């Protein structure tokens, strides 16, 4: 159910700023992008990557209860050695985690959080939540309406990766997190799991974004182009900030489970994801990276 918007307060501190929402995809270097954008002048990402605020009203393809996870995360952070009150006053991460828990019962807390982290020098604030890629047209329409309550310009970033490589990285990551069993054994079940496959349904995500937002407010990038090429200059131009080169390391939050993709699974993944390759070739043409397998 979408949020009732009549009670959403206006935060004048955000007037004239850009809100960038990175909507995924999962395992496409969004953790690295979150860190990179935090180094750009005038850009302030939420200290808490993956706010999952808009996911709350559209949980159909959720992999877990994100409100419960937010409570557990705050509890864990406050349980660190030392006095909890001191942690709250000194840790931007804990303050952000507290803001996220408040979002469970107060929708105003989302823009309250953005207003709190914004400074006079901030031109762009960022919410990087890959799970937003599965919101669908209704979810993105709600996001658009919710953000229209503020004087911000909403822009959307979606990063794609070779579909087979991305899916295998997702399954290995889920194994690492204890969300699935051995990926080399669980891959067939994953192909039949809507919540897992939705994260690689580029056609659904791109079509929903195209339906809900103007082309000038959308940026589509490819994971394979982040280390080289013009992807980062394009991102900075999209944000209206000065470009700066990235550091030498691209990988961040890398999956430690390094199991190779079994040949049988590769064939099955390629067949299942063939529509995604076909859609991306038609939609992005020559911009599609050479490294894509399909």
CSV table of C-alpha atoms in Angstrom, one decimal:
chain,number,residue,atom,x,y,z
A,1,UNK,CA,0.0,0.0,0.0
A,2,UNK,CA,1.4,3.4,-1.0
A,3,UNK,CA,2.0,6.0,1.6
A,4,UNK,CA,-0.6,8.7,2.3
A,5,UNK,CA,1.2,11.9,1.2
A,6,UNK,CA,-1.0,14.6,2.8
A,7,UNK,CA,0.9,14.4,6.1
A,8,UNK,CA,4.4,14.6,4.6
A,9,UNK,CA,6.1,17.8,5.8
A,10,UNK,CA,8.2,20.0,3.5
A,11,UNK,CA,11.9,20.3,4.4
A,12,UNK,CA,13.1,23.7,3.1
A,13,UNK,CA,16.7,22.6,3.7
A,14,UNK,CA,16.4,20.4,0.7
A,15,UNK,CA,15.0,23.0,-1.7
A,16,UNK,CA,17.0,23.1,-5.0
A,17,UNK,CA,19.0,20.0,-4.3
A,18,UNK,CA,19.1,16.8,-6.3
A,19,UNK,CA,18.1,13.5,-4.8
A,20,UNK,CA,19.9,10.6,-6.6
A,21,UNK,CA,18.3,7.2,-6.0
A,22,UNK,CA,20.5,4.3,-7.2
A,23,UNK,CA,18.0,1.5,-7.8
A,24,UNK,CA,20.5,-1.3,-8.4
A,25,UNK,CA,21.1,-3.7,-9.7
A,26,UNK,CA,22.3,-6.1,-7.0
A,27,UNK,CA,26.0,-7.1,-7.2
A,28,UNK,CA,26.8,-4.3,-9.7
A,29,UNK,CA,29.4,-2.4,-7.6
A,30,UNK,CA,26.8,-0.2,-5.9
A,31,UNK,CA,28.8,-0.4,-2.7
A,32,UNK,CA,31.8,0.9,-4.5
A,33,UNK,CA,29.7,3.6,-6.2
A,34,UNK,CA,28.3,4.6,-2.8
A,35,UNK,CA,31.8,5.1,-1.5
A,36,UNK,CA,32.9,6.9,-4.7
A,37,UNK,CA,30.1,9.4,-4.6
A,38,UNK,CA,30.9,10.2,-1.0
A,39,UNK,CA,34.2,11.5,-2.2
A,40,UNK,CA,32.7,13.9,-4.8
A,41,UNK,CA,32.5,17.6,-3.9
A,42,UNK,CA,28.9,18.6,-3.2
A,43,UNK,CA,27.6,15.0,-3.0
A,44,UNK,CA,26.3,13.6,0.3
A,45,UNK,CA,25.2,9.9,0.3
A,46,UNK,CA,23.4,8.6,3.3
A,47,UNK,CA,25.9,6.9,5.6
A,48,UNK,CA,23.6,3.9,5.5
A,49,UNK,CA,23.8,2.2,2.1
A,50,UNK,CA,20.5,0.4,1.4
A,51,UNK,CA,17.9,2.4,3.2
A,52,UNK,CA,15.1,0.2,1.8
A,53,UNK,CA,12.6,2.9,2.6
A,54,UNK,CA,10.5,2.6,-0.6
A,55,UNK,CA,10.7,-1.2,-0.4
A,56,UNK,CA,8.5,-1.1,2.7
A,57,UNK,CA,5.3,-0.5,0.7
A,58,UNK,CA,6.2,-2.9,-2.1
A,59,UNK,CA,7.5,-6.0,-0.5
A,60,UNK,CA,6.4,-8.5,-3.1
A,61,UNK,CA,9.9,-9.5,-4.2
A,62,UNK,CA,11.7,-8.8,-0.9
A,63,UNK,CA,14.4,-11.2,0.2
A,64,UNK,CA,13.8,-10.5,3.9
A,65,UNK,CA,11.9,-8.2,6.3
A,66,UNK,CA,13.9,-5.0,6.0
A,67,UNK,CA,12.2,-3.3,8.9
A,68,UNK,CA,13.2,-6.1,11.2
A,69,UNK,CA,16.7,-6.0,9.8
A,70,UNK,CA,16.9,-2.3,10.5
A,71,UNK,CA,16.0,-2.9,14.1
A,72,UNK,CA,18.6,-5.6,14.4
A,73,UNK,CA,21.2,-3.5,12.8
A,74,UNK,CA,20.6,-0.6,15.2
A,75,UNK,CA,20.7,-3.0,18.1
A,76,UNK,CA,24.0,-4.5,17.0
A,77,UNK,CA,25.6,-1.1,16.4
A,78,UNK,CA,24.5,0.2,19.9
A,79,UNK,CA,25.8,-3.0,21.5
A,80,UNK,CA,29.4,-2.1,20.7
A,81,UNK,CA,31.8,-1.6,23.5
A,82,UNK,CA,31.3,1.8,25.1
A,83,UNK,CA,28.3,3.9,26.1
A,84,UNK,CA,25.4,3.8,23.7
A,85,UNK,CA,24.7,7.5,24.1
A,86,UNK,CA,28.3,8.3,23.1
A,87,UNK,CA,27.9,6.1,20.0
A,88,UNK,CA,24.8,8.1,19.0
A,89,UNK,CA,26.5,11.4,19.2
A,90,UNK,CA,29.7,10.4,17.5
A,91,UNK,CA,28.7,7.9,14.8
A,92,UNK,CA,27.1,9.0,11.6
A,93,UNK,CA,26.3,5.4,10.8
A,94,UNK,CA,24.5,4.8,14.1
A,95,UNK,CA,22.6,8.1,13.7
A,96,UNK,CA,21.5,7.0,10.2
A,97,UNK,CA,20.5,3.5,11.5
A,98,UNK,CA,18.4,5.3,14.1
A,99,UNK,CA,16.8,7.4,11.4
A,100,UNK,CA,16.0,4.2,9.4
A,101,UNK,CA,14.2,2.7,12.4
A,102,UNK,CA,12.2,5.8,12.8
A,103,UNK,CA,11.1,5.4,9.1
A,104,UNK,CA,9.2,2.3,10.2
A,105,UNK,CA,6.5,4.4,12.0
A,106,UNK,CA,7.1,7.9,10.5
A,107,UNK,CA,7.3,8.5,6.8
A,108,UNK,CA,8.6,12.0,7.4
A,109,UNK,CA,11.8,10.4,8.8
A,110,UNK,CA,13.0,9.7,5.2
A,111,UNK,CA,13.4,13.3,4.2
A,112,UNK,CA,14.1,14.2,7.8
A,113,UNK,CA,17.2,12.0,7.4
A,114,UNK,CA,18.2,13.6,4.1
A,115,UNK,CA,17.8,17.1,5.6
A,116,UNK,CA,19.8,16.2,8.6
A,117,UNK,CA,22.8,14.9,6.6
A,118,UNK,CA,22.7,17.7,4.1
A,119,UNK,CA,25.0,20.7,4.5
A,120,UNK,CA,25.0,24.1,2.8
A,121,UNK,CA,27.6,22.7,0.4
A,122,UNK,CA,25.5,19.7,-0.5
A,123,UNK,CA,24.0,19.8,-4.0
A,124,UNK,CA,23.2,16.1,-4.3
A,125,UNK,CA,22.0,13.7,-1.7
A,126,UNK,CA,22.0,10.0,-2.4
A,127,UNK,CA,20.0,6.9,-1.5
A,128,UNK,CA,21.8,3.8,-2.8
A,129,UNK,CA,19.4,0.8,-2.5
A,130,UNK,CA,19.8,-1.9,-5.1
A,131,UNK,CA,16.6,-3.7,-4.0
A,132,UNK,CA,14.6,-0.8,-5.4
A,133,UNK,CA,15.1,-2.4,-8.8
A,134,UNK,CA,12.2,-4.7,-8.1
A,135,UNK,CA,9.7,-2.0,-7.2
A,136,UNK,CA,7.9,-2.1,-10.5
A,137,UNK,CA,5.9,0.7,-12.2
A,138,UNK,CA,3.6,1.2,-9.1
A,139,UNK,CA,6.6,1.5,-6.8
A,140,UNK,CA,8.5,4.0,-9.0
A,141,UNK,CA,5.3,6.0,-9.5
A,142,UNK,CA,4.9,6.2,-5.7
A,143,UNK,CA,8.6,7.2,-5.3
A,144,UNK,CA,8.0,10.0,-7.8
A,145,UNK,CA,4.9,11.2,-6.0
A,146,UNK,CA,6.6,11.0,-2.6
A,147,UNK,CA,9.6,13.0,-3.7
A,148,UNK,CA,7.3,15.6,-5.4
A,149,UNK,CA,6.4,16.7,-1.8
A,150,UNK,CA,9.8,18.3,-1.6
A,151,UNK,CA,11.7,20.9,-3.6
A,152,UNK,CA,14.2,18.3,-4.8
A,153,UNK,CA,14.9,17.1,-8.3
A,154,UNK,CA,14.7,13.3,-8.3
A,155,UNK,CA,17.2,11.4,-10.5
A,156,UNK,CA,17.5,7.7,-10.9
A,157,UNK,CA,20.6,5.6,-11.6
A,158,UNK,CA,20.5,1.9,-12.7
A,159,UNK,CA,23.7,-0.1,-13.2
A,160,UNK,CA,23.6,-3.4,-15.1
A,161,UNK,CA,26.0,-6.2,-15.4
A,162,UNK,CA,26.3,-9.3,-17.6
A,163,UNK,CA,23.1,-11.1,-16.6
A,164,UNK,CA,24.8,-14.6,-16.1
A,165,UNK,CA,27.7,-13.1,-14.1
A,166,UNK,CA,25.5,-11.0,-12.0
A,167,UNK,CA,23.1,-13.8,-11.1
A,168,UNK,CA,26.0,-16.1,-10.1
A,169,UNK,CA,27.5,-13.3,-8.0
A,170,UNK,CA,24.2,-12.9,-6.3
A,171,UNK,CA,23.9,-16.6,-5.4
A,172,UNK,CA,27.4,-16.7,-4.1
A,173,UNK,CA,26.7,-13.6,-2.0
A,174,UNK,CA,23.5,-15.2,-0.7
A,175,UNK,CA,25.4,-18.3,0.3
A,176,UNK,CA,27.9,-16.1,2.1
A,177,UNK,CA,25.1,-14.3,4.0
A,178,UNK,CA,23.5,-17.7,4.9
A,179,UNK,CA,20.4,-16.9,2.8
A,180,UNK,CA,20.8,-20.0,0.7
A,181,UNK,CA,22.8,-23.3,0.6
A,182,UNK,CA,25.8,-24.1,-1.5
A,183,UNK,CA,25.3,-22.1,-4.7
A,184,UNK,CA,26.6,-25.0,-6.8
A,185,UNK,CA,23.7,-27.1,-5.6
A,186,UNK,CA,21.0,-24.4,-5.1
A,187,UNK,CA,21.2,-22.7,-8.5
A,188,UNK,CA,18.3,-24.7,-10.1
A,189,UNK,CA,16.0,-23.6,-7.3
A,190,UNK,CA,17.1,-20.0,-7.8
A,191,UNK,CA,15.9,-20.1,-11.4
A,192,UNK,CA,12.4,-20.8,-10.0
A,193,UNK,CA,12.5,-18.2,-7.3
A,194,UNK,CA,10.7,-15.0,-8.4
A,195,UNK,CA,12.4,-12.8,-5.7
A,196,UNK,CA,15.9,-13.8,-6.9
A,197,UNK,CA,15.2,-13.6,-10.6
A,198,UNK,CA,13.5,-10.3,-10.3
A,199,UNK,CA,16.8,-8.7,-9.4
A,200,UNK,CA,18.1,-9.6,-12.9
A,201,UNK,CA,15.0,-8.7,-14.8
A,202,UNK,CA,16.5,-5.6,-16.5
A,203,UNK,CA,13.6,-5.5,-18.9
A,204,UNK,CA,11.1,-5.0,-16.1
A,205,UNK,CA,13.2,-2.4,-14.3
A,206,UNK,CA,14.2,-0.4,-17.3
A,207,UNK,CA,10.7,-0.4,-18.7
A,208,UNK,CA,9.2,0.7,-15.4
A,209,UNK,CA,11.8,3.5,-15.1
A,210,UNK,CA,11.1,4.7,-18.6
A,211,UNK,CA,7.3,4.7,-17.9
A,212,UNK,CA,7.7,6.8,-14.7
A,213,UNK,CA,10.5,9.3,-15.4
A,214,UNK,CA,11.7,11.6,-18.0
A,215,UNK,CA,14.8,10.5,-20.0
A,216,UNK,CA,16.9,13.4,-18.7
A,217,UNK,CA,16.3,12.1,-15.1
A,218,UNK,CA,17.5,8.6,-15.9
A,219,UNK,CA,21.1,7.3,-16.2
A,220,UNK,CA,21.9,3.7,-17.2
A,221,UNK,CA,25.4,2.5,-16.7
A,222,UNK,CA,27.2,-0.8,-17.0
A,223,UNK,CA,29.3,-2.5,-14.3
A,224,UNK,CA,31.9,-3.5,-16.8
A,225,UNK,CA,32.5,0.2,-17.8
A,226,UNK,CA,33.0,1.5,-14.3
A,227,UNK,CA,36.7,0.8,-14.1
A,228,UNK,CA,37.4,2.2,-17.5
A,229,UNK,CA,35.7,4.4,-20.1
A,230,UNK,CA,33.4,7.3,-19.6
A,231,UNK,CA,30.9,5.8,-17.0
A,232,UNK,CA,32.1,7.9,-14.1
A,233,UNK,CA,32.4,11.2,-16.0
A,234,UNK,CA,28.9,10.6,-17.3
A,235,UNK,CA,27.7,10.0,-13.7
A,236,UNK,CA,29.3,13.2,-12.5
A,237,UNK,CA,27.8,15.1,-15.5
A,238,UNK,CA,24.4,13.6,-14.7
A,239,UNK,CA,24.8,14.9,-11.1
A,240,UNK,CA,26.0,18.3,-12.1
A,241,UNK,CA,29.3,18.0,-10.2
A,242,UNK,CA,32.9,18.0,-11.0
A,243,UNK,CA,34.4,14.6,-12.1
A,244,UNK,CA,37.3,13.1,-10.2
A,245,UNK,CA,39.0,9.9,-11.0
A,246,UNK,CA,38.3,6.8,-8.9
A,247,UNK,CA,40.8,5.1,-6.7
A,248,UNK,CA,42.6,2.0,-7.9
A,249,UNK,CA,40.2,-0.5,-6.3
A,250,UNK,CA,36.9,-1.2,-8.0
A,251,UNK,CA,35.8,-4.1,-5.8
A,252,UNK,CA,34.1,-3.3,-2.5
A,253,UNK,CA,31.8,-5.6,-0.5
A,254,UNK,CA,33.2,-8.3,-2.7
A,255,UNK,CA,31.8,-11.8,-2.3
A,256,UNK,CA,34.2,-14.1,-0.6
A,257,UNK,CA,32.7,-17.2,-1.9
A,258,UNK,CA,34.7,-17.7,-5.1
A,259,UNK,CA,33.2,-20.9,-6.5
A,260,UNK,CA,33.3,-21.1,-10.3
A,261,UNK,CA,30.0,-21.3,-12.1
A,262,UNK,CA,29.3,-25.0,-13.1
A,263,UNK,CA,29.0,-25.6,-16.8
A,264,UNK,CA,25.4,-27.0,-16.5
A,265,UNK,CA,24.4,-24.0,-14.5
A,266,UNK,CA,25.9,-21.6,-17.1
A,267,UNK,CA,23.9,-23.2,-19.9
A,268,UNK,CA,20.7,-23.0,-17.8
A,269,UNK,CA,21.4,-19.4,-16.8
A,270,UNK,CA,22.1,-18.4,-20.4
A,271,UNK,CA,18.9,-19.9,-21.6
A,272,UNK,CA,16.8,-18.4,-18.8
A,273,UNK,CA,18.3,-14.9,-19.2
A,274,UNK,CA,18.3,-14.9,-23.0
A,275,UNK,CA,15.3,-12.4,-23.0
A,276,UNK,CA,17.4,-10.0,-20.9
A,277,UNK,CA,20.3,-10.1,-23.3
A,278,UNK,CA,17.9,-9.5,-26.2
A,279,UNK,CA,16.2,-6.6,-24.5
A,280,UNK,CA,19.4,-4.9,-23.6
A,281,UNK,CA,20.8,-5.3,-27.1
A,282,UNK,CA,17.7,-3.7,-28.5
A,283,UNK,CA,17.5,-1.0,-25.8
A,284,UNK,CA,21.2,0.0,-25.5
A,285,UNK,CA,22.7,-1.2,-28.8
A,286,UNK,CA,26.3,-0.4,-29.2
A,287,UNK,CA,26.6,0.7,-25.6
A,288,UNK,CA,26.4,-2.9,-24.4
A,289,UNK,CA,29.8,-4.0,-23.1
A,290,UNK,CA,31.8,-6.4,-25.2
A,291,UNK,CA,32.3,-8.6,-22.1
A,292,UNK,CA,28.6,-9.6,-22.0
A,293,UNK,CA,28.3,-13.3,-22.8
A,294,UNK,CA,24.8,-13.7,-24.2
